Amino acid sequence: MPDKTAPPAVVQGVLERITYANEETGYTVARVDTGRGGDLLTVVGSLLGVQPGEALRMRGRWGSHPQYGRQFHVDDYTTVLPATVQGIRRYLGSGLIKGIGPKMAERIVGHFGTDALEVIEEHPERLIEVPGLGPKRTRLIADAWEEQKAIKEVMVFLQGVEVTTSLAVRIYKKYGDASIDIVQKEPYRLATDVWGIGFKTADTIAQAVGIPHDSPQRVMAGIQFTLSESTGDGHCYLPEEKLISAAVKILQVEAGLVIECVAELVATEGVVRETVPGPGDEPVRAVYLVPMHRAEVGLTSGLRTLLSHPEDRMPAFAGVDWDVALDWLRSRTRAELADAQREAVRLALSEKVCVLTGGPGCGKSFTVASVVTLATAKHAKVIMAAPTGRAAKRLTEMTGIEASTVHRLLELRPGGEAAYDRDNPLDCDLLVVDEASMLDVLLANKLVKAVPPGAHLLFVGDVDQLPSVGAGQVLRDLLDEDSPVPSVRLTHVFRQAQHSGVVTNAHRINGGEPPHFQGMADFFLFPCEESEDAAEMTVDVVARRIPRRFGLDPRRDVQVLTPMKGGPAGAANLNTALQAAVTPSGEHIPERRFGGRVFRVGDKVTQIRNNYEKGANGVFNGTLGVVAGIDSVAQEILVRTDEDEEIAYDFAELDELAHAYAITVHRSQGSEYPAVVVPVTTSAWMMLQRNLLYTAVTRAKKLVVLVGSRRALAQAVRNASSGRRHTALAHRLRSARRTPQEAAGPGAP
């Protein structure tokens, strides 16, 4: 700890090595050569972006650590470029500049000596003189040098407001040379424009640059932040009273000021305020972020237009003799459809929009395959899609028609705009969307806009699973009893599925009954009362017991699904333990530390944000993959996703990735795994809900292992409450049914 009674001091020296660096907080432990002989000096503090070989002038205080001895605690610093051959070689070889590793640094310094940095700065074209450096790599190095200089200026400016290295890099990449000006004058823009910077970080920066606590700029940004946070809980809007009280709590200002700023945002179209029916159909003043309101209104309008459009792209089914058609289908498939399945097939082929829902073992897959078989027999163009790569692969296997993710189908571009929309619709007669419970209101709106008039749209999903991670509850609202969208619910469990403990217990859980374990060959409980014991048992089950008994690969075939991120049996703690057990460190296994985490080749990882600028058509929240390579010279980690696409992540972008040996149940939606292991503990009491446990169990194809407390399991089965989401889609759809004359009206944006 620094001695706060010690006077401020200045220390100068050359950074020799970094002992520890947390890239999320900027906290660094480093060793510095002060040039006075003797041992190297330990310095600690927020040394954002420092590199070995740099000469530092540091201001701070002396202190002492009980284990490590005398240290210098840095408050702020400035850098000076190294002047010696040894310093320049170390500086260039530190990984500071993309394209230059230790070997290339040796060559550059060997050729130019102490002029190496001046050449890169003033005459980068001369780098081509170095053996092994061509024009392309020379340009890369020159560009990386300029970018690094600019980023360092931003870093130095942001040192005093606790902005991390990776965020400083993002700020620069977003705003370029305007970074410092925007940070000083419009800091709240960062919360909207730069992923990883929330309102609280922007607020800290704003205070540091002198924006008053009660500034309307601050309060309006706080209101929009409050609405944005609510979308993370699935809400499309907040009731105005709830919004005001939440914003007052976050902003610590008077309610009157918040009310004035809400009115100002409404007047300037920063938010939308509209009266909609709330619980019990009582009118509620709803406040939306503009994109959420557009999506909800647009989705309603799009569905209304599809339902009422006079053209039919599959006219062959308008007057078909269904007994004959279904007899022909039976002769092809050698299987009989149940009555509800027959109704679903008829609806999908004769109605413009419909929904098929039902639990596991009820024949959704066979019903969909039957729809596709009949449609293709009449030469219809069929497109298949699902929200995740795994679900799309399963759909392909089920129907024999190549399926894609919704994002790839629409060809989403940077910024989230789709290549296919109302003006450029998809070329299809029937669009089938599986795992529709995962569709949030934003994605559903984009999808419906891309369906050509006269085409048929079939949503397929299990409405009893968790709703989408994003805002809305689209599938549930489509199934509202007053919805104009026709639907069929499959409830009969077929005989072959009745022998599966996974299917049997999924339906028991969904019906509020505890699962059976006795005599089940594919459904087990390992009782553990304490959360810590459950965590240990979970690791043992995944890494040793399942591979030994069932021959399944712990990385490829087994997925841990947890109710929550935190706690002893939460995703964060389990990922650390499972990584150590399944992908341990080794002498020849490349790895990269980022903050408190280590990424290794072979690690199972997941994307935790939508990034429309990566890959062919973006990489999306929940995408799973495996670390395929780590390139310290290019400063990249390569991840091969479930869609077999290789995605490069800059080292500064690693906060977009999380380990995925254990993931939350929400993140598992749309995926299916041979084996699922679920810790169910009392420490997750508030998260123990029936639809959460049901969703976890239905992710398994062959095997479910529950680990934890019988009391916690009973609570999850008993608790049917899943929380009400604030959405007006069902109301808007009901209104569409009541006023069919509006159906042909122009669509909303």
XYZ file of C-alpha atoms in Angstrom:
749
model
C 0.000 0.000 0.000
C 1.243 3.548 -0.661
C 2.199 5.569 2.390
C -0.328 8.402 2.207
C 1.782 10.440 4.588
C 4.769 10.202 2.235
C 5.362 13.272 0.067
C 4.738 13.033 -3.718
C 7.794 11.854 -5.613
C 9.023 11.496 -9.210
C 10.855 8.418 -10.495
C 12.392 7.944 -13.952
C 13.500 4.668 -15.503
C 13.240 2.188 -18.348
C 10.488 -0.425 -18.152
C 12.195 -3.819 -18.173
C 9.251 -6.188 -17.854
C 5.563 -6.371 -16.932
C 4.908 -8.833 -14.116
C 1.123 -8.523 -14.137
C -1.409 -6.470 -16.113
C -5.183 -6.448 -15.759
C -6.392 -5.128 -19.105
C -9.900 -4.619 -17.754
C -8.817 -2.240 -14.982
C -5.409 -1.085 -16.235
C -3.765 -2.117 -12.933
C -0.169 -3.111 -13.668
C 2.804 -4.467 -11.740
C 6.096 -3.792 -13.536
C 9.872 -3.776 -12.991
C 11.831 -0.647 -13.873
C 15.583 -0.014 -14.269
C 16.264 3.390 -12.728
C 19.856 3.417 -14.097
C 21.411 3.566 -10.640
C 22.570 -0.042 -10.452
C 21.281 -2.642 -8.035
C 17.930 -4.426 -8.195
C 15.092 -3.407 -10.461
C 12.385 -1.245 -8.863
C 8.814 -2.568 -8.571
C 6.188 -0.045 -9.667
C 2.424 -0.542 -9.396
C -0.594 1.418 -10.574
C -2.724 2.242 -13.602
C -0.012 2.102 -16.261
C -2.273 1.979 -19.304
C -0.513 0.685 -22.413
C 3.100 0.739 -21.137
C 5.545 -1.444 -23.056
C 8.954 -2.916 -22.186
C 11.751 -0.649 -23.421
C 9.844 2.601 -22.810
C 11.418 5.265 -20.655
C 8.901 6.430 -18.048
C 8.663 9.543 -15.911
C 6.317 8.542 -13.080
C 4.700 10.643 -10.369
C 3.411 8.946 -7.227
C 4.326 7.890 -3.674
C 6.619 5.346 -2.087
C 5.067 2.475 -0.186
C 5.741 -0.995 1.140
C 4.181 -4.427 0.600
C 4.422 -6.985 3.434
C 5.463 -9.740 1.007
C 7.149 -7.913 -1.890
C 8.845 -5.079 -0.055
C 9.449 -1.506 -1.240
C 7.303 -0.314 -4.183
C 6.532 2.890 -6.021
C 2.776 3.574 -6.462
C 2.201 5.460 -9.711
C -0.486 8.154 -9.920
C 0.344 9.211 -13.496
C 3.207 8.982 -15.952
C 4.606 10.193 -19.259
C 6.620 8.141 -21.732
C 9.813 8.803 -23.634
C 10.890 6.642 -26.576
C 13.964 4.484 -25.882
C 17.312 5.697 -27.214
C 19.588 2.637 -26.954
C 19.776 -0.292 -29.383
C 18.846 -2.677 -26.579
C 15.895 -0.522 -25.484
C 14.605 -0.074 -29.056
C 14.884 -3.812 -29.720
C 12.929 -4.631 -26.551
C 10.373 -1.892 -27.295
C 9.637 -3.039 -30.851
C 9.630 -6.723 -29.890
C 7.165 -6.245 -27.021
C 4.073 -6.727 -29.163
C 3.320 -3.003 -29.246
C 3.144 -2.840 -33.057
C 1.113 -5.351 -35.042
C 3.339 -7.158 -37.502
C 6.525 -6.858 -35.423
C 7.486 -9.739 -33.145
C 10.849 -10.277 -31.377
C 12.551 -11.749 -34.479
C 11.433 -8.957 -36.803
C 12.430 -6.365 -34.171
C 15.904 -7.904 -34.147
C 16.159 -7.522 -37.940
C 14.866 -3.928 -38.007
C 17.204 -2.775 -35.240
C 20.056 -4.801 -36.745
C 19.595 -2.867 -40.009
C 18.865 0.660 -38.737
C 20.441 0.655 -35.265
C 19.421 3.598 -33.053
C 17.691 5.226 -36.076
C 15.053 2.438 -36.190
C 12.260 4.397 -34.483
C 12.998 7.540 -36.510
C 12.775 5.494 -39.736
C 9.382 4.016 -38.734
C 8.147 7.476 -37.746
C 9.543 9.611 -40.605
C 10.427 7.249 -43.476
C 8.436 4.004 -43.085
C 8.895 3.238 -46.782
C 12.556 2.438 -45.952
C 11.440 -0.609 -43.919
C 11.409 -2.491 -47.208
C 15.219 -2.498 -46.925
C 14.928 -5.034 -44.087
C 15.173 -8.665 -45.302
C 11.757 -10.355 -45.136
C 9.731 -7.112 -45.180
C 7.651 -6.554 -48.305
C 5.485 -3.521 -49.248
C 2.303 -4.967 -47.696
C 3.836 -5.674 -44.298
C 5.672 -2.363 -44.376
C 2.370 -0.518 -44.770
C 0.852 -2.602 -41.968
C 3.671 -1.665 -39.598
C 3.505 2.032 -40.534
C -0.266 2.129 -40.010
C 0.004 0.260 -36.705
C 2.684 2.715 -35.515
C 0.470 5.741 -36.275
C -2.552 4.134 -34.648
C -0.565 3.219 -31.558
C 0.698 6.788 -31.191
C -2.846 8.155 -31.416
C -4.211 5.544 -29.011
C -1.471 6.379 -26.523
C -2.504 10.046 -26.586
C -6.076 8.988 -25.821
C -4.828 6.666 -23.072
C -2.812 9.392 -21.416
C -5.828 11.707 -21.522
C -8.076 9.031 -19.996
C -5.658 7.962 -17.246
C -7.312 10.178 -14.667
C -10.826 8.822 -15.233
C -10.108 5.099 -14.827
C -10.785 4.081 -18.447
C -9.162 0.767 -19.305
C -6.673 0.072 -22.068
C -9.138 -1.920 -24.160
C -11.808 0.802 -23.892
C -9.301 3.514 -24.844
C -8.499 1.479 -27.960
C -12.221 1.187 -28.754
C -12.779 4.923 -28.266
C -9.971 5.680 -30.701
C -11.207 3.149 -33.263
C -14.689 4.673 -33.099
C -13.777 8.369 -33.241
C -10.186 8.482 -34.541
C -8.555 11.896 -34.215
C -11.796 13.341 -32.790
C -11.581 11.046 -29.723
C -10.341 13.548 -27.156
C -12.674 16.294 -28.391
C -15.740 14.024 -28.132
C -14.716 12.691 -24.723
C -14.374 16.248 -23.438
C -17.544 17.715 -24.961
C -19.975 14.800 -25.434
C -18.899 12.052 -23.009
C -22.370 10.496 -22.828
C -22.119 9.612 -26.519
C -19.639 6.947 -25.471
C -22.359 4.962 -23.663
C -24.361 4.745 -26.908
C -21.551 4.458 -29.453
C -18.825 2.362 -27.807
C -19.532 -1.181 -26.663
C -18.223 -1.819 -23.155
C -18.816 1.753 -21.989
C -22.029 2.005 -20.027
C -23.624 5.046 -18.512
C -21.624 4.750 -15.287
C -18.253 4.903 -17.056
C -19.436 7.755 -19.279
C -20.737 9.512 -16.161
C -17.351 9.196 -14.439
C -15.670 10.710 -17.495
C -18.296 13.475 -17.684
C -17.695 14.467 -14.062
C -13.945 14.527 -14.676
C -14.378 16.924 -17.619
C -16.662 19.201 -15.597
C -20.241 18.384 -16.661
C -22.569 19.282 -13.739
C -24.422 16.599 -11.771
C -27.812 18.113 -12.651
C -27.012 18.910 -16.280
C -29.948 18.081 -18.632
C -27.374 16.391 -20.880
C -26.555 14.016 -18.007
C -30.163 13.414 -16.967
C -31.384 12.682 -20.510
C -28.474 10.287 -21.042
C -29.386 8.605 -17.738
C -33.026 8.189 -18.791
C -32.012 6.561 -22.062
C -29.550 4.362 -20.171
C -32.332 3.255 -17.817
C -34.496 2.261 -20.790
C -31.559 0.498 -22.435
C -30.853 -1.476 -19.244
C -34.501 -2.550 -19.120
C -34.201 -4.134 -22.581
C -31.588 -6.424 -21.023
C -34.377 -7.668 -18.752
C -36.563 -8.296 -21.797
C -38.703 -5.137 -21.646
C -39.677 -3.267 -24.822
C -40.805 -0.256 -22.760
C -41.053 0.943 -19.163
C -44.169 2.459 -17.584
C -43.381 6.153 -17.123
C -43.702 6.027 -13.328
C -41.310 3.079 -13.139
C -38.872 4.804 -15.498
C -38.855 7.994 -13.411
C -38.254 6.190 -10.115
C -35.475 4.024 -11.626
C -33.776 7.060 -13.233
C -33.961 9.044 -9.953
C -32.236 6.150 -8.178
C -29.465 5.926 -10.786
C -28.932 9.668 -11.246
C -29.511 10.818 -7.630
C -31.395 13.925 -8.772
C -34.875 15.318 -8.070
C -37.845 13.569 -9.692
C -39.055 16.891 -11.124
C -35.872 17.241 -13.169
C -36.271 13.696 -14.537
C -39.916 14.408 -15.465
C -38.849 17.572 -17.341
C -36.121 15.678 -19.184
C -38.480 12.843 -20.174
C -40.780 15.483 -21.689
C -37.807 17.048 -23.495
C -36.772 13.657 -24.907
C -40.346 13.036 -26.107
C -40.455 16.491 -27.739
C -37.116 15.953 -29.513
C -38.008 12.358 -30.493
C -35.271 10.899 -28.317
C -37.882 8.519 -26.865
C -41.496 7.609 -27.715
C -44.328 7.893 -25.178
C -47.585 6.070 -25.877
C -50.552 4.823 -23.842
C -50.944 1.020 -24.008
C -52.915 -1.541 -21.963
C -51.056 -2.792 -18.903
C -51.948 -5.563 -16.407
C -55.719 -6.010 -16.288
C -55.973 -3.813 -19.406
C -55.455 -0.703 -17.267
C -53.958 2.076 -19.441
C -50.220 2.631 -18.930
C -48.069 5.525 -20.180
C -45.303 3.540 -21.862
C -41.916 5.068 -22.694
C -39.881 3.358 -25.437
C -36.452 3.796 -26.905
C -37.088 4.738 -30.544
C -35.681 1.482 -32.071
C -37.852 -0.631 -29.750
C -41.023 1.256 -30.643
C -40.240 1.087 -34.367
C -39.610 -2.645 -34.121
C -42.820 -3.408 -32.220
C -45.000 -1.273 -34.516
C -43.152 -2.505 -37.613
C -43.497 -6.163 -36.633
C -47.243 -5.739 -36.096
C -47.642 -3.972 -39.429
C -45.523 -6.548 -41.253
C -47.491 -9.494 -39.880
C -50.766 -7.713 -40.655
C -49.652 -7.141 -44.263
C -48.554 -10.757 -44.750
C -51.777 -12.132 -43.246
C -54.059 -10.043 -45.458
C -52.155 -9.934 -48.740
C -54.364 -11.139 -51.616
C -51.543 -12.817 -53.550
C -50.571 -16.408 -52.659
C -47.192 -17.776 -53.717
C -48.381 -21.336 -53.001
C -51.796 -21.323 -54.756
C -51.734 -25.089 -55.238
C -52.792 -25.558 -51.621
C -55.751 -23.154 -51.720
C -58.199 -25.802 -52.942
C -56.278 -29.001 -52.286
C -58.031 -32.200 -51.164
C -56.220 -32.622 -47.853
C -57.169 -36.284 -47.408
C -55.520 -37.084 -50.743
C -52.475 -34.882 -49.988
C -51.937 -36.423 -46.551
C -52.400 -39.968 -47.884
C -49.687 -39.236 -50.460
C -47.482 -37.875 -47.658
C -48.025 -41.051 -45.596
C -46.990 -43.175 -48.561
C -43.747 -41.161 -48.800
C -42.866 -41.035 -45.093
C -44.420 -44.357 -44.017
C -45.686 -42.623 -40.865
C -49.089 -41.432 -39.728
C -49.620 -37.843 -38.594
C -51.654 -37.236 -35.442
C -54.707 -34.995 -35.770
C -52.919 -31.901 -34.394
C -49.990 -32.504 -36.757
C -52.368 -32.749 -39.724
C -53.939 -29.438 -38.697
C -50.482 -27.846 -38.420
C -49.522 -29.041 -41.909
C -52.790 -27.685 -43.344
C -52.346 -24.294 -41.630
C -48.726 -23.895 -42.719
C -49.583 -24.497 -46.357
C -52.890 -22.621 -46.544
C -52.384 -19.666 -44.136
C -49.867 -16.881 -44.820
C -48.537 -16.818 -41.215
C -48.918 -19.493 -38.531
C -47.262 -20.843 -35.393
C -46.446 -24.425 -34.402
C -45.562 -24.986 -30.758
C -45.122 -27.990 -28.459
C -42.709 -29.707 -26.117
C -40.078 -32.407 -26.742
C -41.262 -35.726 -28.187
C -44.488 -34.213 -29.529
C -43.509 -34.391 -33.180
C -42.659 -30.782 -34.106
C -39.702 -31.915 -36.203
C -41.660 -34.522 -38.152
C -44.472 -32.020 -38.688
C -42.051 -29.469 -40.118
C -40.466 -32.113 -42.350
C -43.970 -33.025 -43.579
C -44.748 -29.391 -44.418
C -41.507 -29.108 -46.369
C -42.099 -32.413 -48.221
C -45.529 -31.284 -49.429
C -44.335 -27.768 -50.320
C -41.385 -29.006 -52.381
C -43.630 -31.561 -54.104
C -45.527 -28.573 -55.508
C -42.195 -26.943 -56.535
C -42.364 -24.250 -53.838
C -39.149 -22.394 -52.965
C -38.521 -23.188 -49.287
C -36.078 -21.363 -47.021
C -35.179 -22.691 -43.570
C -33.702 -20.550 -40.788
C -33.051 -20.556 -37.040
C -31.534 -18.024 -34.625
C -28.395 -20.094 -33.871
C -25.879 -22.090 -35.876
C -26.584 -25.299 -33.948
C -30.338 -24.989 -34.487
C -29.792 -24.320 -38.198
C -27.645 -27.474 -38.508
C -30.347 -29.501 -36.776
C -32.969 -28.070 -39.142
C -30.846 -29.063 -42.136
C -30.512 -32.635 -40.837
C -34.270 -32.795 -40.167
C -35.510 -31.596 -43.567
C -32.641 -32.209 -45.985
C -32.780 -28.538 -47.006
C -29.809 -26.320 -46.183
C -30.762 -23.992 -43.313
C -28.938 -20.884 -42.142
C -29.027 -18.575 -39.182
C -31.478 -15.691 -39.411
C -28.543 -13.261 -39.363
C -26.858 -14.919 -42.343
C -30.148 -15.273 -44.174
C -30.824 -11.534 -43.936
C -27.136 -10.683 -44.563
C -26.928 -8.236 -41.710
C -24.362 -5.490 -42.284
C -22.312 -3.207 -40.018
C -24.795 -1.133 -38.032
C -27.348 -3.959 -38.064
C -29.069 -3.118 -41.371
C -30.157 -6.104 -43.464
C -29.473 -6.672 -47.157
C -32.959 -8.206 -47.423
C -35.946 -6.082 -46.413
C -39.273 -4.786 -47.710
C -37.613 -3.263 -50.795
C -35.429 -6.302 -51.443
C -37.339 -9.341 -50.146
C -36.113 -12.921 -49.985
C -36.912 -15.164 -52.940
C -39.090 -17.788 -51.280
C -42.607 -19.183 -51.205
C -42.316 -20.636 -47.689
C -40.039 -19.502 -44.859
C -39.731 -21.811 -41.838
C -38.170 -20.345 -38.685
C -37.283 -22.859 -35.972
C -36.551 -22.080 -32.282
C -38.791 -19.027 -32.589
C -38.882 -18.580 -28.795
C -35.425 -17.033 -29.231
C -36.604 -14.263 -31.571
C -36.540 -10.848 -29.934
C -38.658 -8.006 -31.279
C -35.781 -6.340 -33.188
C -34.747 -9.482 -35.078
C -38.345 -10.605 -35.672
C -39.133 -7.223 -37.238
C -36.151 -7.467 -39.615
C -37.160 -11.023 -40.531
C -40.823 -10.276 -41.248
C -39.862 -7.247 -43.374
C -37.835 -9.571 -45.624
C -40.697 -12.009 -46.353
C -42.123 -11.341 -49.833
C -45.865 -10.558 -50.086
C -47.862 -13.720 -50.732
C -45.252 -16.020 -49.191
C -46.014 -18.238 -46.193
C -44.216 -17.850 -42.849
C -44.148 -20.688 -40.303
C -42.819 -20.011 -36.789
C -41.820 -23.161 -34.872
C -40.839 -23.191 -31.215
C -41.544 -24.250 -27.651
C -43.404 -21.401 -25.947
C -42.772 -22.921 -22.492
C -39.038 -22.325 -22.781
C -37.409 -19.126 -21.599
C -38.237 -16.086 -23.729
C -35.594 -14.426 -25.884
C -32.442 -12.942 -24.376
C -33.286 -9.677 -26.171
C -36.364 -7.542 -25.606
C -39.864 -8.884 -26.134
C -41.619 -12.252 -25.988
C -42.518 -12.601 -29.636
C -43.573 -16.253 -29.727
C -45.731 -15.913 -26.596
C -47.400 -12.779 -27.985
C -48.079 -14.474 -31.325
C -49.854 -17.224 -29.373
C -52.024 -14.792 -27.389
C -55.616 -16.061 -27.346
C -56.832 -13.005 -29.279
C -53.951 -13.020 -31.780
C -54.913 -12.969 -35.477
C -52.086 -15.436 -36.183
C -53.422 -19.032 -36.398
C -51.560 -21.624 -34.338
C -51.400 -25.282 -33.329
C -50.043 -26.676 -30.067
C -48.816 -30.293 -30.093
C -49.311 -32.002 -26.723
C -49.270 -35.754 -27.398
C -45.941 -37.405 -26.527
C -45.256 -40.175 -29.048
C -44.530 -43.689 -27.854
C -40.895 -43.778 -28.913
C -40.231 -40.578 -26.922
C -41.967 -41.955 -23.812
C -38.949 -44.227 -23.182
C -36.653 -41.209 -22.850
C -36.087 -39.962 -19.310
C -35.120 -36.590 -20.781
C -38.481 -36.207 -22.576
C -40.537 -37.704 -19.725
C -38.985 -35.482 -17.084
C -39.117 -32.369 -19.263
C -42.895 -32.778 -19.449
C -43.134 -33.545 -15.716
C -41.190 -30.378 -14.892
C -43.313 -28.320 -17.281
C -46.424 -29.695 -15.591
C -45.165 -28.772 -12.120
C -44.193 -32.310 -11.092
C -40.747 -33.339 -9.798
C -38.606 -35.410 -12.177
C -38.210 -39.181 -11.723
C -34.709 -40.602 -11.292
C -35.391 -44.219 -10.348
C -34.820 -46.564 -13.260
C -33.771 -43.771 -15.635
C -30.734 -44.553 -17.809
C -30.371 -40.991 -19.108
C -31.479 -38.747 -16.225
C -29.546 -38.517 -12.944
C -29.295 -36.491 -9.735
C -26.096 -36.138 -7.708
C -27.295 -34.729 -4.359
C -25.104 -31.969 -2.873
C -26.483 -29.614 -0.238
C -23.675 -27.041 -0.289
C -23.023 -24.937 -3.399
C -19.248 -25.417 -3.119
C -19.701 -29.219 -3.084
C -22.048 -28.974 -6.085
C -19.401 -27.025 -7.996
C -16.741 -29.666 -7.279
C -19.113 -32.477 -8.209
C -20.081 -30.698 -11.459
C -16.431 -30.559 -12.544
C -15.937 -34.233 -11.629
C -19.081 -35.269 -13.557
C -18.030 -33.330 -16.688
C -14.309 -34.100 -16.739
C -14.305 -37.700 -15.509
C -17.592 -39.471 -14.805
C -19.490 -38.821 -18.062
C -16.463 -39.521 -20.333
C -15.715 -42.729 -18.397
C -19.275 -44.110 -18.416
C -20.737 -42.770 -21.660
C -17.622 -42.171 -23.778
C -18.559 -38.531 -24.440
C -15.951 -35.820 -25.011
C -16.111 -33.294 -22.134
C -15.467 -30.315 -24.420
C -17.416 -31.239 -27.544
C -20.325 -33.252 -26.123
C -20.983 -32.011 -22.582
C -22.392 -28.602 -21.685
C -22.850 -27.185 -18.187
C -25.921 -24.940 -17.921
C -26.248 -22.777 -14.816
C -29.089 -20.587 -13.541
C -26.717 -17.666 -12.897
C -23.263 -16.222 -13.559
C -22.112 -15.623 -9.967
C -21.763 -17.799 -6.894
C -19.771 -20.987 -6.217
C -21.795 -22.986 -8.772
C -22.251 -20.081 -11.183
C -20.860 -19.881 -14.712
C -17.827 -17.714 -13.835
C -16.466 -19.960 -11.095
C -17.259 -23.178 -12.962
C -15.519 -21.959 -16.114
C -12.284 -21.425 -14.197
C -12.486 -24.894 -12.629
C -13.585 -26.649 -15.819
C -10.866 -24.975 -17.902
C -8.259 -26.245 -15.435
C -9.717 -29.773 -15.633
C -10.489 -29.990 -19.367
C -7.975 -27.617 -21.041
C -5.103 -27.238 -18.578
C -2.057 -25.098 -19.274
C 0.898 -26.808 -20.893
C 4.384 -25.934 -22.036
C 3.444 -25.988 -25.732
C -0.140 -24.701 -25.469
C -0.330 -21.013 -26.522
C -2.338 -18.761 -24.233
C -3.175 -15.091 -23.739
C -4.130 -13.437 -20.453
C -6.858 -10.807 -20.510
C -7.738 -9.258 -17.194
C -8.357 -12.080 -14.750
C -8.903 -14.686 -17.499
C -6.604 -16.804 -19.648
C -7.559 -17.869 -23.178
C -5.859 -21.046 -24.447
C -5.862 -22.877 -27.743
C -8.634 -25.447 -27.402
C -10.764 -23.323 -25.076
C -14.537 -23.398 -25.513
C -15.741 -19.771 -25.819
C -18.863 -17.743 -26.542
C -19.496 -14.287 -28.006
C -21.242 -11.985 -25.499
C -22.396 -9.131 -27.745
C -23.754 -8.593 -31.239
C -20.872 -7.431 -33.430
C -22.066 -6.719 -36.967
C -18.544 -5.903 -38.172
C -17.025 -9.349 -37.633
C -17.173 -12.303 -39.962
C -19.172 -12.581 -43.174
C -22.439 -11.315 -41.653
C -21.573 -10.435 -38.077
C -21.020 -12.521 -34.948
C -23.851 -12.586 -32.465
C -24.494 -12.844 -28.773
C -24.459 -16.541 -27.831
C -22.354 -17.797 -30.781
C -20.163 -20.669 -29.541
C -16.711 -21.582 -30.770
C -13.279 -22.967 -29.961
C -10.000 -21.046 -29.770
C -8.133 -22.328 -32.827
C -4.974 -20.217 -32.634
C -3.173 -17.339 -30.901
C -0.897 -15.068 -32.951
C 1.242 -12.861 -30.714
C 2.722 -10.939 -33.690
C -0.641 -10.092 -35.284
C -2.035 -9.757 -31.727
C -5.045 -11.896 -32.552
C -6.928 -14.878 -31.242
C -8.629 -17.019 -33.882
C -11.958 -18.626 -32.985
C -13.671 -21.279 -35.090
C -17.405 -20.892 -34.528
C -20.162 -23.495 -34.581
C -20.914 -22.285 -38.104
C -17.376 -23.291 -39.160
C -16.327 -19.692 -39.685
C -12.916 -18.541 -38.447
C -13.131 -15.165 -36.676
C -10.125 -13.060 -35.637
C -10.268 -11.141 -32.346
C -7.752 -8.416 -31.649
C -6.217 -8.774 -28.165
C -8.026 -5.544 -27.222
C -11.370 -7.163 -28.166
C -11.151 -10.143 -25.820
C -13.801 -8.695 -23.526
C -16.255 -9.737 -26.278
C -15.480 -13.380 -25.450
C -16.236 -15.473 -22.386
C -15.359 -19.075 -21.617
C -18.207 -21.445 -22.411
C -17.503 -24.681 -20.527
C -20.372 -23.434 -18.361
C -22.956 -20.978 -19.692
C -26.202 -19.618 -18.329
C -29.403 -21.377 -19.381
C -30.447 -18.203 -21.246
C -27.347 -18.501 -23.448
C -28.145 -22.113 -24.292
C -31.399 -21.334 -26.097
C -31.590 -22.756 -29.593
C -28.703 -25.125 -28.947
C -28.751 -28.877 -28.370
C -26.012 -30.954 -26.756
C -25.524 -34.720 -26.329
C -25.225 -34.235 -22.550
C -26.262 -31.428 -20.224
C -25.121 -30.957 -16.608
C -27.157 -28.536 -14.474
C -26.093 -27.316 -11.014
C -29.287 -26.619 -9.018
C -28.372 -24.969 -5.724
C -30.041 -22.834 -3.067
C -27.504 -20.056 -3.731
C -29.386 -19.455 -7.014
C -32.738 -19.318 -5.169
C -34.103 -16.199 -6.900
C -33.324 -17.667 -10.337
C -34.908 -21.074 -9.743
C -37.900 -21.041 -12.080
C -39.795 -23.797 -13.852
C -39.234 -22.499 -17.390
C -35.499 -22.111 -16.682
C -35.117 -25.731 -15.519
C -37.376 -26.923 -18.366
C -35.261 -25.051 -20.930
C -32.051 -26.538 -19.510
C -33.393 -30.101 -19.601
C -34.755 -29.767 -23.154
C -31.296 -28.760 -24.440
C -30.112 -32.385 -23.971
C -30.313 -35.009 -26.709
C -29.132 -38.050 -24.731
C -28.305 -37.312 -21.120
C -29.167 -34.959 -18.248
C -27.290 -34.819 -14.941
C -28.592 -32.539 -12.190
C -26.144 -31.702 -9.412
C -27.294 -30.080 -6.203
C -29.999 -29.806 -3.596
C -33.393 -31.569 -3.678
C -34.831 -28.507 -1.951
C -33.542 -26.217 -4.733
C -34.875 -28.620 -7.376
C -38.319 -28.614 -5.728
C -38.304 -24.807 -5.665
C -37.492 -24.639 -9.397
C -40.311 -27.052 -10.282
C -42.790 -25.261 -8.001
C -42.008 -21.708 -9.133
C -44.028 -21.089 -12.307
C -43.542 -17.316 -12.185
C -41.187 -16.089 -14.887
C -41.761 -12.347 -14.533
C -43.904 -10.180 -16.785
C -42.191 -8.423 -19.658
C -43.377 -4.979 -20.686
C -44.380 -5.477 -24.309
C -47.404 -4.243 -26.268
C -47.064 -6.600 -29.241
C -50.004 -8.792 -28.175
C -52.158 -5.654 -27.743
C -51.140 -4.345 -31.179
C -51.912 -7.731 -32.773
C -55.311 -7.830 -31.050
C -55.979 -4.341 -32.392
C -55.053 -5.571 -35.858
C -57.650 -8.308 -35.547
C -60.317 -5.824 -34.383
C -59.631 -3.420 -37.276
C -58.984 -5.557 -40.374
C -59.635 -2.577 -42.643
C -56.245 -1.244 -41.506
C -54.521 -4.429 -42.552
C -53.610 -3.265 -46.041
C -52.210 0.051 -44.756
C -48.599 1.063 -45.254
C -46.032 -0.653 -43.022
C -44.256 1.168 -40.246
C -40.506 1.498 -40.403
